[in-house]
Structures are given as structure tokens and as C-alpha cells.
Amino acid sequence: MGSRHDLAVTVNGRRHERTVPARTSLADFLRDDLGLTGTRLGCEHGVCGCCTVLLDGDPVRSCIVLAAQAHDRDVTTVEGLGDPAGGLSPLQEAFCETHALQCGYCTSGMLIAAEALLRETAEPTREEIDAAIGGNLCRCTGYVQIREAIALAATRRNGDG
Ligand code: FES
Ligand code: FES
């Protein structure tokens, strides 16, 4: 049996302690150990972006991050974006309103990438939106409504919409 690591990690504000095999990816840990299946797996080698989560506030591809690398750090998944009462966040609402998803497989990663952008940049330009989601593949939408959703969410976060 391979080596194992003791892991203490805060996910969506809740601390978890587990012992995990050294080779467990953060994505598998979130999905299989914590049951947070909102984080999707597509390519599983760092290309498609659908497994994106925030690690200490920065977007990372959780399929190529080891769970052990998240020790003593904060992770936010799509389940952590909504309000604590269970409602959708303004960003999630904007995705719904603008029809920014079809099959929805890319959506968790898109939302996390967009959330990271909006936390850093209150009024992103079209180019900044494109750069933020440039590593997230969507095979359905053509990206137009996704850009629209992020711009709408930015407007609302600024109290203008
Ligand atoms: S599943 Fe992680 S980047 Fe594609
Ligand atoms: S909505 Fe289907 S992959 Fe993006």
C-alpha cells in the first residue's frame, strides 16, 4: 500500500480531517470523501477546467492538485457559492437568467472561474472576462451567454443592476 497523509482542510467554511492516500487528487477527495459532487471531472489532466475550485481564493484545477496539497488551506467549491440559506448567489442567478448553460457540465468550473474574477475585479472588461474563462471549455453555449452572465453579475455586485 502507498503512503498516506493526514489532511486537515477547510471546505466551504467547514473543517474536515481525514487520512488520504498520497496520490488522491483534490477533485477525488472532494467528490468521493466529502460527497461534493458539484465539482465535475472531464479530462482529468488539467485541460478542460470543469474541475476548477478556489484554493485560498485562487482558481486551481482540482484534478491535478493533490488532496495533500490542500492541507491547512481553504477550498471553495460550487456548493460554497450560494447563500447559506440555500439560495443561489447573484452570479448563479445571472447564469440562469442569461441561459449561460445547456448541458451544465462546464458550469461549476465556469462559476468558480467567474467568482475568482469578480472578487479581484469589480468591473471587468470583456477582455478580462475572456481571460478569466479562457481555460474553461464549453462545448455547448458558444460562450456568448456566459460572458453576458458574468458581466450582469458584475453590474449587480456593484449595485447597478
Ligand atoms: S477535469 Fe480537471 S481540467 Fe479537466
Ligand atoms: S453547457 Fe455544456 S459544456 Fe458548457
PDB file of C-alpha atoms and ligand atoms in Angstrom:
ATOM      1  CA  MET A   1       0.000   0.000   0.000  1.00  0.00           C
ATOM      2  CA  GLY A   2       1.275   3.525  -0.837  1.00  0.00           C
ATOM      3  CA  SER A   3       1.882   6.220   1.737  1.00  0.00           C
ATOM      4  CA  ARG A   4      -0.959   8.140   3.326  1.00  0.00           C
ATOM      5  CA  HIS A   5      -1.242  11.702   4.585  1.00  0.00           C
ATOM      6  CA  ASP A   6      -3.168  13.250   7.432  1.00  0.00           C
ATOM      7  CA  LEU A   7      -5.177  16.056   5.960  1.00  0.00           C
ATOM      8  CA  ALA A   8      -6.989  18.912   7.672  1.00  0.00           C
ATOM      9  CA  VAL A   9      -8.728  21.213   5.235  1.00  0.00           C
ATOM     10  CA  THR A  10     -11.491  23.789   5.375  1.00  0.00           C
ATOM     11  CA  VAL A  11     -14.028  23.330   2.595  1.00  0.00           C
ATOM     12  CA  ASN A  12     -16.809  25.876   2.148  1.00  0.00           C
ATOM     13  CA  GLY A  13     -16.165  27.103   5.682  1.00  0.00           C
ATOM     14  CA  ARG A  14     -16.250  23.684   7.328  1.00  0.00           C
ATOM     15  CA  ARG A  15     -13.142  21.924   8.617  1.00  0.00           C
ATOM     16  CA  HIS A  16     -12.549  18.281   7.693  1.00  0.00           C
ATOM     17  CA  GLU A  17      -9.876  15.889   8.950  1.00  0.00           C
ATOM     18  CA  ARG A  18      -9.100  12.717   7.010  1.00  0.00           C
ATOM     19  CA  THR A  19      -6.231  10.391   6.215  1.00  0.00           C
ATOM     20  CA  VAL A  20      -5.852  10.041   2.461  1.00  0.00           C
ATOM     21  CA  PRO A  21      -3.595   8.101   0.084  1.00  0.00           C
ATOM     22  CA  ALA A  22      -0.749  10.335  -1.087  1.00  0.00           C
ATOM     23  CA  ARG A  23      -1.882  10.127  -4.708  1.00  0.00           C
ATOM     24  CA  THR A  24      -5.511  11.163  -4.114  1.00  0.00           C
ATOM     25  CA  SER A  25      -6.381  14.208  -6.185  1.00  0.00           C
ATOM     26  CA  LEU A  26      -8.193  17.113  -4.598  1.00  0.00           C
ATOM     27  CA  ALA A  27     -11.079  16.506  -7.020  1.00  0.00           C
ATOM     28  CA  ASP A  28     -11.457  12.883  -5.935  1.00  0.00           C
ATOM     29  CA  PHE A  29     -11.197  13.871  -2.282  1.00  0.00           C
ATOM     30  CA  LEU A  30     -13.958  16.473  -2.670  1.00  0.00           C
ATOM     31  CA  ARG A  31     -16.230  14.161  -4.636  1.00  0.00           C
ATOM     32  CA  ASP A  32     -15.595  10.774  -3.034  1.00  0.00           C
ATOM     33  CA  ASP A  33     -14.654  11.602   0.556  1.00  0.00           C
ATOM     34  CA  LEU A  34     -16.792  14.683   1.124  1.00  0.00           C
ATOM     35  CA  GLY A  35     -19.610  13.950  -1.327  1.00  0.00           C
ATOM     36  CA  LEU A  36     -19.261  17.345  -3.005  1.00  0.00           C
ATOM     37  CA  THR A  37     -20.065  16.150  -6.492  1.00  0.00           C
ATOM     38  CA  GLY A  38     -20.737  19.640  -7.849  1.00  0.00           C
ATOM     39  CA  THR A  39     -17.062  19.666  -8.827  1.00  0.00           C
ATOM     40  CA  ARG A  40     -17.014  17.884 -12.198  1.00  0.00           C
ATOM     41  CA  LEU A  41     -14.358  15.745 -13.777  1.00  0.00           C
ATOM     42  CA  GLY A  42     -13.848  15.911 -17.517  1.00  0.00           C
ATOM     43  CA  CYS A  43     -10.375  15.466 -18.973  1.00  0.00           C
ATOM     44  CA  GLU A  44      -8.661  14.684 -15.637  1.00  0.00           C
ATOM     45  CA  HIS A  45      -5.394  16.131 -16.875  1.00  0.00           C
ATOM     46  CA  GLY A  46      -5.702  19.856 -16.369  1.00  0.00           C
ATOM     47  CA  VAL A  47      -7.077  20.935 -19.731  1.00  0.00           C
ATOM     48  CA  CYS A  48     -10.862  21.450 -19.623  1.00  0.00           C
ATOM     49  CA  GLY A  49     -11.267  23.458 -16.407  1.00  0.00           C
ATOM     50  CA  CYS A  50     -14.528  21.863 -15.305  1.00  0.00           C
ATOM     51  CA  CYS A  51     -12.953  20.705 -12.015  1.00  0.00           C
ATOM     52  CA  THR A  52     -11.941  24.261 -11.022  1.00  0.00           C
ATOM     53  CA  VAL A  53     -12.196  25.163  -7.322  1.00  0.00           C
ATOM     54  CA  LEU A  54     -10.779  28.003  -5.262  1.00  0.00           C
ATOM     55  CA  LEU A  55      -7.729  27.175  -3.146  1.00  0.00           C
ATOM     56  CA  ASP A  56      -7.057  30.030  -0.737  1.00  0.00           C
ATOM     57  CA  GLY A  57      -9.078  32.171  -3.134  1.00  0.00           C
ATOM     58  CA  ASP A  58      -7.185  31.250  -6.303  1.00  0.00           C
ATOM     59  CA  PRO A  59      -8.739  29.112  -9.034  1.00  0.00           C
ATOM     60  CA  VAL A  60      -6.990  25.744  -9.447  1.00  0.00           C
ATOM     61  CA  ARG A  61      -7.736  22.589 -11.412  1.00  0.00           C
ATOM     62  CA  SER A  62      -8.534  20.137  -8.691  1.00  0.00           C
ATOM     63  CA  CYS A  63      -7.800  17.104 -10.898  1.00  0.00           C
ATOM     64  CA  ILE A  64      -4.095  17.973 -10.940  1.00  0.00           C
ATOM     65  CA  VAL A  65      -3.786  19.164  -7.332  1.00  0.00           C
ATOM     66  CA  LEU A  66      -3.176  16.519  -4.698  1.00  0.00           C
ATOM     67  CA  ALA A  67      -5.536  16.492  -1.746  1.00  0.00           C
ATOM     68  CA  ALA A  68      -2.446  16.592   0.487  1.00  0.00           C
ATOM     69  CA  GLN A  69      -1.509  19.958  -1.046  1.00  0.00           C
ATOM     70  CA  ALA A  70      -4.707  21.412   0.408  1.00  0.00           C
ATOM     71  CA  HIS A  71      -3.592  20.675   3.974  1.00  0.00           C
ATOM     72  CA  ASP A  72      -4.263  23.646   6.261  1.00  0.00           C
ATOM     73  CA  ARG A  73      -5.813  25.609   3.416  1.00  0.00           C
ATOM     74  CA  ASP A  74      -9.247  26.855   2.368  1.00  0.00           C
ATOM     75  CA  VAL A  75     -11.157  25.338  -0.514  1.00  0.00           C
ATOM     76  CA  THR A  76     -14.328  26.725  -2.076  1.00  0.00           C
ATOM     77  CA  THR A  77     -16.393  24.544  -4.378  1.00  0.00           C
ATOM     78  CA  VAL A  78     -19.524  25.408  -6.313  1.00  0.00           C
ATOM     79  CA  GLU A  79     -21.547  24.216  -3.304  1.00  0.00           C
ATOM     80  CA  GLY A  80     -19.993  27.083  -1.340  1.00  0.00           C
ATOM     81  CA  LEU A  81     -21.051  29.850  -3.714  1.00  0.00           C
ATOM     82  CA  GLY A  82     -24.724  30.105  -2.802  1.00  0.00           C
ATOM     83  CA  ASP A  83     -26.059  31.837   0.270  1.00  0.00           C
ATOM     84  CA  PRO A  84     -26.100  29.782   3.496  1.00  0.00           C
ATOM     85  CA  ALA A  85     -29.899  29.515   3.391  1.00  0.00           C
ATOM     86  CA  GLY A  86     -29.621  27.518   0.185  1.00  0.00           C
ATOM     87  CA  GLY A  87     -30.410  30.224  -2.366  1.00  0.00           C
ATOM     88  CA  LEU A  88     -28.365  30.967  -5.439  1.00  0.00           C
ATOM     89  CA  SER A  89     -25.697  33.651  -5.475  1.00  0.00           C
ATOM     90  CA  PRO A  90     -26.163  36.675  -7.775  1.00  0.00           C
ATOM     91  CA  LEU A  91     -23.608  35.089 -10.109  1.00  0.00           C
ATOM     92  CA  GLN A  92     -25.545  31.826 -10.232  1.00  0.00           C
ATOM     93  CA  GLU A  93     -28.793  33.755 -10.776  1.00  0.00           C
ATOM     94  CA  ALA A  94     -27.171  35.618 -13.657  1.00  0.00           C
ATOM     95  CA  PHE A  95     -26.161  32.307 -15.292  1.00  0.00           C
ATOM     96  CA  CYS A  96     -29.774  31.142 -15.065  1.00  0.00           C
ATOM     97  CA  GLU A  97     -31.255  34.375 -16.366  1.00  0.00           C
ATOM     98  CA  THR A  98     -28.982  34.650 -19.379  1.00  0.00           C
ATOM     99  CA  HIS A  99     -29.181  30.955 -20.273  1.00  0.00           C
ATOM    100  CA  ALA A 100     -25.446  30.579 -19.768  1.00  0.00           C
ATOM    101  CA  LEU A 101     -25.643  26.807 -19.584  1.00  0.00           C
ATOM    102  CA  GLN A 102     -27.040  23.987 -21.630  1.00  0.00           C
ATOM    103  CA  CYS A 103     -25.811  20.562 -20.500  1.00  0.00           C
ATOM    104  CA  GLY A 104     -24.274  22.223 -17.431  1.00  0.00           C
ATOM    105  CA  TYR A 105     -21.177  20.064 -17.324  1.00  0.00           C
ATOM    106  CA  CYS A 106     -18.783  23.011 -17.512  1.00  0.00           C
ATOM    107  CA  THR A 107     -20.874  25.241 -15.271  1.00  0.00           C
ATOM    108  CA  SER A 108     -19.276  24.544 -11.881  1.00  0.00           C
ATOM    109  CA  GLY A 109     -15.856  25.409 -13.239  1.00  0.00           C
ATOM    110  CA  MET A 110     -17.188  28.458 -15.083  1.00  0.00           C
ATOM    111  CA  LEU A 111     -18.868  29.761 -11.934  1.00  0.00           C
ATOM    112  CA  ILE A 112     -15.721  29.301  -9.875  1.00  0.00           C
ATOM    113  CA  ALA A 113     -13.537  30.979 -12.519  1.00  0.00           C
ATOM    114  CA  ALA A 114     -16.022  33.861 -12.724  1.00  0.00           C
ATOM    115  CA  GLU A 115     -16.219  34.153  -8.939  1.00  0.00           C
ATOM    116  CA  ALA A 116     -12.432  34.425  -8.746  1.00  0.00           C
ATOM    117  CA  LEU A 117     -12.504  37.178 -11.358  1.00  0.00           C
ATOM    118  CA  LEU A 118     -15.263  39.181  -9.679  1.00  0.00           C
ATOM    119  CA  ARG A 119     -13.579  39.007  -6.275  1.00  0.00           C
ATOM    120  CA  GLU A 120     -10.498  40.626  -7.804  1.00  0.00           C
ATOM    121  CA  THR A 121     -12.054  42.886 -10.421  1.00  0.00           C
ATOM    122  CA  ALA A 122     -15.279  44.723  -9.673  1.00  0.00           C
ATOM    123  CA  GLU A 123     -15.792  45.979 -13.223  1.00  0.00           C
ATOM    124  CA  PRO A 124     -14.149  43.501 -15.571  1.00  0.00           C
ATOM    125  CA  THR A 125     -13.726  44.368 -19.216  1.00  0.00           C
ATOM    126  CA  ARG A 126     -14.767  41.972 -21.958  1.00  0.00           C
ATOM    127  CA  GLU A 127     -11.095  41.025 -22.349  1.00  0.00           C
ATOM    128  CA  GLU A 128     -10.725  40.334 -18.624  1.00  0.00           C
ATOM    129  CA  ILE A 129     -13.824  38.124 -18.677  1.00  0.00           C
ATOM    130  CA  ASP A 130     -12.451  36.231 -21.667  1.00  0.00           C
ATOM    131  CA  ALA A 131      -9.097  35.775 -19.942  1.00  0.00           C
ATOM    132  CA  ALA A 132     -10.740  34.528 -16.743  1.00  0.00           C
ATOM    133  CA  ILE A 133     -12.730  31.799 -18.509  1.00  0.00           C
ATOM    134  CA  GLY A 134     -10.237  31.210 -21.290  1.00  0.00           C
ATOM    135  CA  GLY A 135      -9.078  27.949 -19.739  1.00  0.00           C
ATOM    136  CA  ASN A 136     -12.592  26.590 -19.231  1.00  0.00           C
ATOM    137  CA  LEU A 137     -14.008  24.647 -22.132  1.00  0.00           C
ATOM    138  CA  CYS A 138     -17.707  24.670 -23.002  1.00  0.00           C
ATOM    139  CA  ARG A 139     -18.891  22.553 -25.879  1.00  0.00           C
ATOM    140  CA  CYS A 140     -22.491  23.817 -25.834  1.00  0.00           C
ATOM    141  CA  THR A 141     -23.013  27.526 -25.439  1.00  0.00           C
ATOM    142  CA  GLY A 142     -20.525  29.302 -27.675  1.00  0.00           C
ATOM    143  CA  TYR A 143     -19.566  31.345 -24.591  1.00  0.00           C
ATOM    144  CA  VAL A 144     -21.715  34.372 -25.525  1.00  0.00           C
ATOM    145  CA  GLN A 145     -24.236  33.952 -22.707  1.00  0.00           C
ATOM    146  CA  ILE A 146     -21.511  33.011 -20.240  1.00  0.00           C
ATOM    147  CA  ARG A 147     -19.779  36.334 -20.893  1.00  0.00           C
ATOM    148  CA  GLU A 148     -23.155  38.065 -20.600  1.00  0.00           C
ATOM    149  CA  ALA A 149     -23.859  36.357 -17.263  1.00  0.00           C
ATOM    150  CA  ILE A 150     -20.533  37.396 -15.767  1.00  0.00           C
ATOM    151  CA  ALA A 151     -20.984  40.992 -16.930  1.00  0.00           C
ATOM    152  CA  LEU A 152     -24.524  41.036 -15.467  1.00  0.00           C
ATOM    153  CA  ALA A 153     -23.294  39.632 -12.149  1.00  0.00           C
ATOM    154  CA  ALA A 154     -20.561  42.281 -12.008  1.00  0.00           C
ATOM    155  CA  THR A 155     -23.137  45.006 -12.570  1.00  0.00           C
ATOM    156  CA  ARG A 156     -25.348  43.659  -9.800  1.00  0.00           C
ATOM    157  CA  ARG A 157     -22.484  43.221  -7.362  1.00  0.00           C
ATOM    158  CA  ASN A 158     -21.740  46.877  -7.912  1.00  0.00           C
ATOM    159  CA  GLY A 159     -25.353  47.731  -7.098  1.00  0.00           C
ATOM    160  CA  ASP A 160     -26.073  48.925 -10.624  1.00  0.00           C
ATOM    161  CA  GLY A 161     -28.443  46.276 -11.883  1.00  0.00           C
TER     162      GLY A 161
HETATM  163  S1  FES B   1     -11.066  17.595 -15.251  1.00  0.00           S
HETATM  164 FE1  FES B   1      -9.595  18.905 -14.393  1.00  0.00          FE
HETATM  165  S2  FES B   1      -9.019  20.228 -16.007  1.00  0.00           S
HETATM  166 FE2  FES B   1     -10.367  18.779 -16.938  1.00  0.00          FE
HETATM  167  S1  FES B   2     -23.029  23.967 -21.011  1.00  0.00           S
HETATM  168 FE1  FES B   2     -22.448  22.040 -21.853  1.00  0.00          FE
HETATM  169  S2  FES B   2     -20.281  22.077 -21.761  1.00  0.00           S
HETATM  170 FE2  FES B   2     -20.874  24.076 -21.179  1.00  0.00          FE
END
